[in-house]
Short mmCIF file of C-alpha atoms in Angstrom, two decimals:
data_model
loop_
_atom_site.label_atom_id
_atom_site.label_comp_id
_atom_site.label_asym_id
_atom_site.label_seq_id
_atom_site.Cartn_x
_atom_site.Cartn_y
_atom_site.Cartn_z
CA GLY A 665 7.40 -42.92 37.04
CA ALA A 666 10.61 -42.69 35.10
CA GLY A 667 10.90 -39.82 32.69
CA VAL A 668 12.78 -39.51 29.44
CA SER A 669 16.44 -40.28 29.92
CA GLN A 670 19.34 -39.23 27.73
CA SER A 671 22.99 -40.12 27.64
CA PRO A 672 25.60 -38.90 27.84
CA SER A 673 24.69 -35.73 29.69
CA ASN A 674 27.76 -34.00 28.31
CA LYS A 675 29.93 -34.80 25.34
CA VAL A 676 33.09 -33.06 24.21
CA THR A 677 34.49 -34.10 20.87
CA GLU A 678 36.93 -32.94 18.27
CA LYS A 679 35.88 -31.54 14.96
CA GLY A 680 35.51 -34.29 12.39
CA LYS A 681 34.69 -37.06 14.85
CA ASP A 682 31.38 -38.93 14.92
CA VAL A 683 29.12 -38.86 17.98
CA GLU A 684 26.12 -40.88 19.12
CA LEU A 685 23.49 -39.55 21.46
CA ARG A 686 21.00 -41.84 23.11
CA CYS A 687 17.41 -41.33 24.20
CA ASP A 688 15.26 -43.67 26.26
CA PRO A 689 11.61 -42.53 26.13
CA ILE A 690 8.94 -42.94 28.75
CA SER A 691 7.68 -46.51 28.75
CA GLY A 692 4.63 -46.90 26.54
CA HIS A 693 5.17 -43.69 24.62
CA THR A 694 4.90 -44.37 20.92
CA ALA A 695 6.11 -41.02 19.62
CA LEU A 696 9.70 -39.78 19.97
CA TYR A 697 11.18 -36.44 18.94
CA TRP A 698 14.63 -34.93 18.74
CA TYR A 699 15.15 -31.17 19.05
CA ARG A 700 18.27 -29.04 19.15
CA GLN A 701 18.69 -26.01 21.40
CA SER A 702 21.40 -23.56 20.49
CA LEU A 703 22.08 -19.94 21.36
CA GLY A 704 21.55 -18.53 17.93
CA GLN A 705 18.70 -20.73 16.74
CA GLY A 706 16.57 -21.40 19.80
CA LEU A 707 14.76 -24.74 19.82
CA GLU A 708 14.67 -26.51 16.47
CA PHE A 709 12.87 -29.67 15.51
CA LEU A 710 15.12 -32.36 14.06
CA ILE A 711 13.26 -35.64 13.62
CA TYR A 712 10.09 -37.44 14.70
CA PHE A 713 9.39 -41.16 15.08
CA GLN A 714 5.92 -42.63 15.43
CA GLY A 715 5.56 -46.37 15.95
CA ASN A 716 6.57 -48.29 12.85
CA SER A 717 5.90 -45.43 10.45
CA ALA A 718 8.62 -43.81 8.41
CA PRO A 719 10.20 -41.03 10.47
CA ASP A 720 9.74 -37.37 9.68
CA LYS A 721 13.31 -36.29 8.97
CA SER A 722 12.45 -32.88 7.60
CA GLY A 723 14.23 -30.99 10.39
CA LEU A 724 17.64 -32.62 10.03
CA PRO A 725 20.06 -29.84 9.06
CA SER A 726 22.36 -31.92 6.86
CA ASP A 727 23.08 -35.46 5.73
CA ARG A 728 25.66 -35.72 8.50
CA PHE A 729 22.73 -36.14 10.89
CA SER A 730 20.82 -39.39 11.16
CA ALA A 731 18.70 -41.13 13.74
CA GLU A 732 17.20 -44.50 14.31
CA ARG A 733 14.77 -46.01 16.74
CA THR A 734 15.15 -49.68 17.48
CA GLY A 735 12.25 -51.81 18.60
CA GLY A 736 10.01 -48.78 18.93
CA SER A 737 11.82 -47.65 22.05
CA VAL A 738 15.38 -46.39 22.38
CA SER A 739 16.60 -43.89 19.81
CA THR A 740 20.10 -42.91 18.76
CA LEU A 741 20.96 -39.64 17.06
CA THR A 742 24.23 -39.82 15.15
CA ILE A 743 26.23 -36.85 13.95
CA GLN A 744 29.02 -37.68 11.53
CA ARG A 745 32.09 -35.54 10.94
CA THR A 746 31.04 -33.07 13.61
CA GLN A 747 31.49 -29.36 13.03
CA GLN A 748 31.75 -26.57 15.57
CA GLU A 749 28.30 -25.31 14.62
CA ASP A 750 26.89 -28.64 15.83
CA SER A 751 27.63 -27.56 19.40
CA ALA A 752 24.28 -27.36 21.14
CA VAL A 753 22.02 -29.11 23.61
CA TYR A 754 20.21 -32.02 22.00
CA LEU A 755 16.84 -32.68 23.57
CA CYS A 756 14.72 -35.77 23.23
CA ALA A 757 10.99 -35.86 23.94
CA SER A 758 8.31 -38.53 23.89
CA SER A 759 4.53 -38.53 23.89
CA ARG A 760 1.79 -41.05 24.31
CA ARG A 761 -0.56 -41.44 21.43
CA THR A 762 -0.30 -42.25 17.78
CA SER A 763 -2.36 -39.20 16.88
CA GLY A 764 -0.12 -37.07 18.97
CA ARG A 765 -1.09 -33.53 18.21
CA ARG A 766 -3.01 -33.07 21.44
CA GLU A 767 -0.54 -34.96 23.52
CA THR A 768 2.07 -33.40 25.70
CA GLN A 769 5.68 -33.96 24.77
CA TYR A 770 7.83 -34.78 27.80
CA PHE A 771 11.45 -33.83 27.53
CA GLY A 772 14.61 -35.43 28.76
CA PRO A 773 17.45 -33.50 30.41
CA GLY A 774 19.37 -33.18 27.16
CA THR A 775 22.88 -33.92 25.96
CA ARG A 776 25.20 -30.94 25.88
CA LEU A 777 27.52 -31.36 22.91
CA LEU A 778 30.67 -29.31 22.51
CA VAL A 779 32.70 -29.66 19.34
CA LEU A 780 36.23 -28.29 19.65
CA ALA B 1161 3.19 -22.74 8.83
CA GLN B 1162 3.18 -22.48 12.59
CA SER B 1163 5.17 -19.98 14.62
CA VAL B 1164 5.37 -18.38 18.03
CA ALA B 1165 6.55 -14.96 19.13
CA GLN B 1166 7.73 -14.15 22.62
CA PRO B 1167 8.40 -10.44 22.32
CA GLU B 1168 10.38 -9.84 25.49
CA ASP B 1169 13.85 -11.21 26.12
CA GLN B 1170 13.71 -10.86 29.87
CA VAL B 1171 10.97 -10.25 32.39
CA ASN B 1172 11.92 -8.82 35.76
CA VAL B 1173 9.41 -8.92 38.59
CA ALA B 1174 9.56 -8.42 42.33
CA GLU B 1175 8.77 -11.39 44.52
CA GLY B 1176 5.09 -11.43 45.41
CA ASN B 1177 4.07 -9.39 42.38
CA PRO B 1178 2.07 -10.77 39.45
CA LEU B 1179 4.08 -12.36 36.68
CA THR B 1180 3.10 -12.29 33.00
CA VAL B 1181 5.05 -13.83 30.14
CA LYS B 1182 3.68 -12.95 26.72
CA CYS B 1183 3.16 -15.25 23.76
CA THR B 1184 1.47 -14.79 20.41
CA TYR B 1185 1.12 -17.48 17.78
CA SER B 1186 0.38 -18.07 14.13
CA VAL B 1187 -1.07 -21.31 12.80
CA SER B 1188 -3.25 -22.76 10.11
CA GLY B 1189 -6.38 -24.11 11.70
CA ASN B 1190 -6.85 -24.83 15.38
CA PRO B 1191 -3.86 -24.25 17.64
CA TYR B 1192 -2.59 -26.53 20.36
CA LEU B 1193 -0.59 -24.34 22.75
CA PHE B 1194 1.95 -25.28 25.40
CA TRP B 1195 4.13 -23.64 28.02
CA TYR B 1196 7.36 -25.16 29.23
CA VAL B 1197 9.88 -24.01 31.81
CA GLN B 1198 13.62 -24.70 31.76
CA TYR B 1199 15.85 -24.41 34.80
CA PRO B 1200 19.63 -24.09 34.31
CA ASN B 1201 21.23 -27.20 32.82
CA ARG B 1202 17.91 -29.01 32.79
CA GLY B 1203 15.49 -30.14 30.12
CA LEU B 1204 12.12 -28.58 29.43
CA GLN B 1205 9.45 -29.14 32.04
CA PHE B 1206 5.79 -29.08 31.00
CA LEU B 1207 3.64 -26.44 32.71
CA LEU B 1208 0.29 -26.41 30.94
CA LYS B 1209 -1.47 -26.67 27.60
CA TYR B 1210 -4.53 -25.44 25.76
CA ILE B 1211 -6.27 -27.88 23.46
CA THR B 1212 -9.93 -26.88 23.50
CA GLY B 1213 -12.59 -25.72 25.94
CA ASP B 1214 -12.11 -23.11 28.63
CA ASN B 1215 -9.87 -20.26 27.62
CA LEU B 1216 -8.27 -20.11 31.06
CA VAL B 1217 -5.97 -23.05 31.62
CA LYS B 1218 -4.48 -23.88 35.01
CA GLY B 1219 -1.21 -25.70 35.30
CA SER B 1220 1.61 -26.66 37.60
CA TYR B 1221 3.13 -24.52 40.38
CA GLY B 1222 0.27 -21.99 40.38
CA PHE B 1223 0.71 -20.97 36.76
CA GLU B 1224 -2.17 -20.32 34.41
CA ALA B 1225 -2.55 -19.12 30.86
CA GLU B 1226 -5.32 -17.44 28.94
CA PHE B 1227 -6.08 -18.37 25.36
CA ASN B 1228 -7.33 -15.42 23.33
CA LYS B 1229 -8.31 -16.41 19.82
CA SER B 1230 -8.99 -12.92 18.51
CA GLN B 1231 -5.59 -11.69 19.64
CA THR B 1232 -3.87 -15.02 18.86
CA SER B 1233 -2.27 -14.90 22.28
CA PHE B 1234 -1.56 -17.35 25.06
CA HIS B 1235 0.05 -15.35 27.87
CA LEU B 1236 1.38 -17.16 30.93
CA LYS B 1237 0.49 -15.73 34.33
CA LYS B 1238 1.10 -16.26 37.99
CA PRO B 1239 -0.60 -14.11 40.62
CA SER B 1240 2.33 -14.00 43.02
CA ALA B 1241 5.85 -14.73 41.78
CA LEU B 1242 8.42 -16.65 43.80
CA VAL B 1243 12.20 -16.38 43.58
CA SER B 1244 12.18 -20.06 42.58
CA ASP B 1245 10.16 -19.13 39.46
CA SER B 1246 13.30 -17.59 37.99
CA ALA B 1247 13.92 -19.64 34.85
CA LEU B 1248 13.59 -19.68 31.06
CA TYR B 1249 10.02 -19.99 29.79
CA PHE B 1250 9.08 -21.29 26.36
CA CYS B 1251 5.78 -21.02 24.56
CA ALA B 1252 5.11 -23.60 21.86
CA VAL B 1253 2.41 -24.30 19.30
CA ARG B 1254 1.45 -27.05 16.95
CA ASP B 1255 -1.44 -27.03 14.51
CA GLU B 1256 -3.54 -29.85 13.20
CA GLY B 1257 -1.18 -30.44 10.31
CA ASN B 1258 1.95 -30.90 12.37
CA ASN B 1259 3.39 -33.32 14.88
CA ARG B 1260 6.36 -31.12 15.74
CA LEU B 1261 6.26 -28.23 18.16
CA ALA B 1262 7.27 -24.75 17.08
CA PHE B 1263 8.89 -22.90 19.96
CA GLY B 1264 9.31 -19.24 20.74
CA LYS B 1265 12.80 -17.98 21.54
CA GLY B 1266 12.12 -18.11 25.25
CA ASN B 1267 11.81 -15.53 27.97
CA GLN B 1268 14.18 -15.30 30.89
CA VAL B 1269 12.18 -14.54 34.03
CA VAL B 1270 14.03 -13.00 36.95
CA VAL B 1271 12.18 -12.74 40.23
CA ILE B 1272 13.85 -10.25 42.52
CA PRO B 1273 13.71 -10.93 46.25
#
């Protein structure tokens, strides 16, 4: 079946511009996660959505970062006023169950963001 | 708090030899442990996980991992490495109080023909 898809695959932007990254989870998966992979920081958790519950935003590095999930499916991660340190690969993952601790997270291919 | 340590930056192994990638973890309560592999310019691909039960877990592509509670380890193993196994390997853990995964820094595996 179809896996997690993300778009765009690559994004180059200028410092100070806003960017939107999109994630389409596996059909039927209720949980959705965003992570960031960068050279200096490894893989960092950003935000977690589960069904209609309030998202866990505790990993967002600043108030320039926000995310939403519409209709319990597609999610958009928005970075406002991008900075060079935002350059990274942004990975989206989804998993099946509401009580998701045992469930496997399946990752998309990522969006590679470069801020000039 | 949950955390993972992957002590080696790079693991070099000759093709056909056994491959081991080390991982130790720290959690509160019971751990749920995962291994992922990442090929260049690709996302993370799930290999295997330990939730409960048998300490030896078998996964994709001939990989297996052994959960050792006393040593808080979850080392990834493959009896005979292939050149195509060359990739970046991540160990991850979550405990019962967390939905997020905590990842190690990753190990680059290089299989030499």
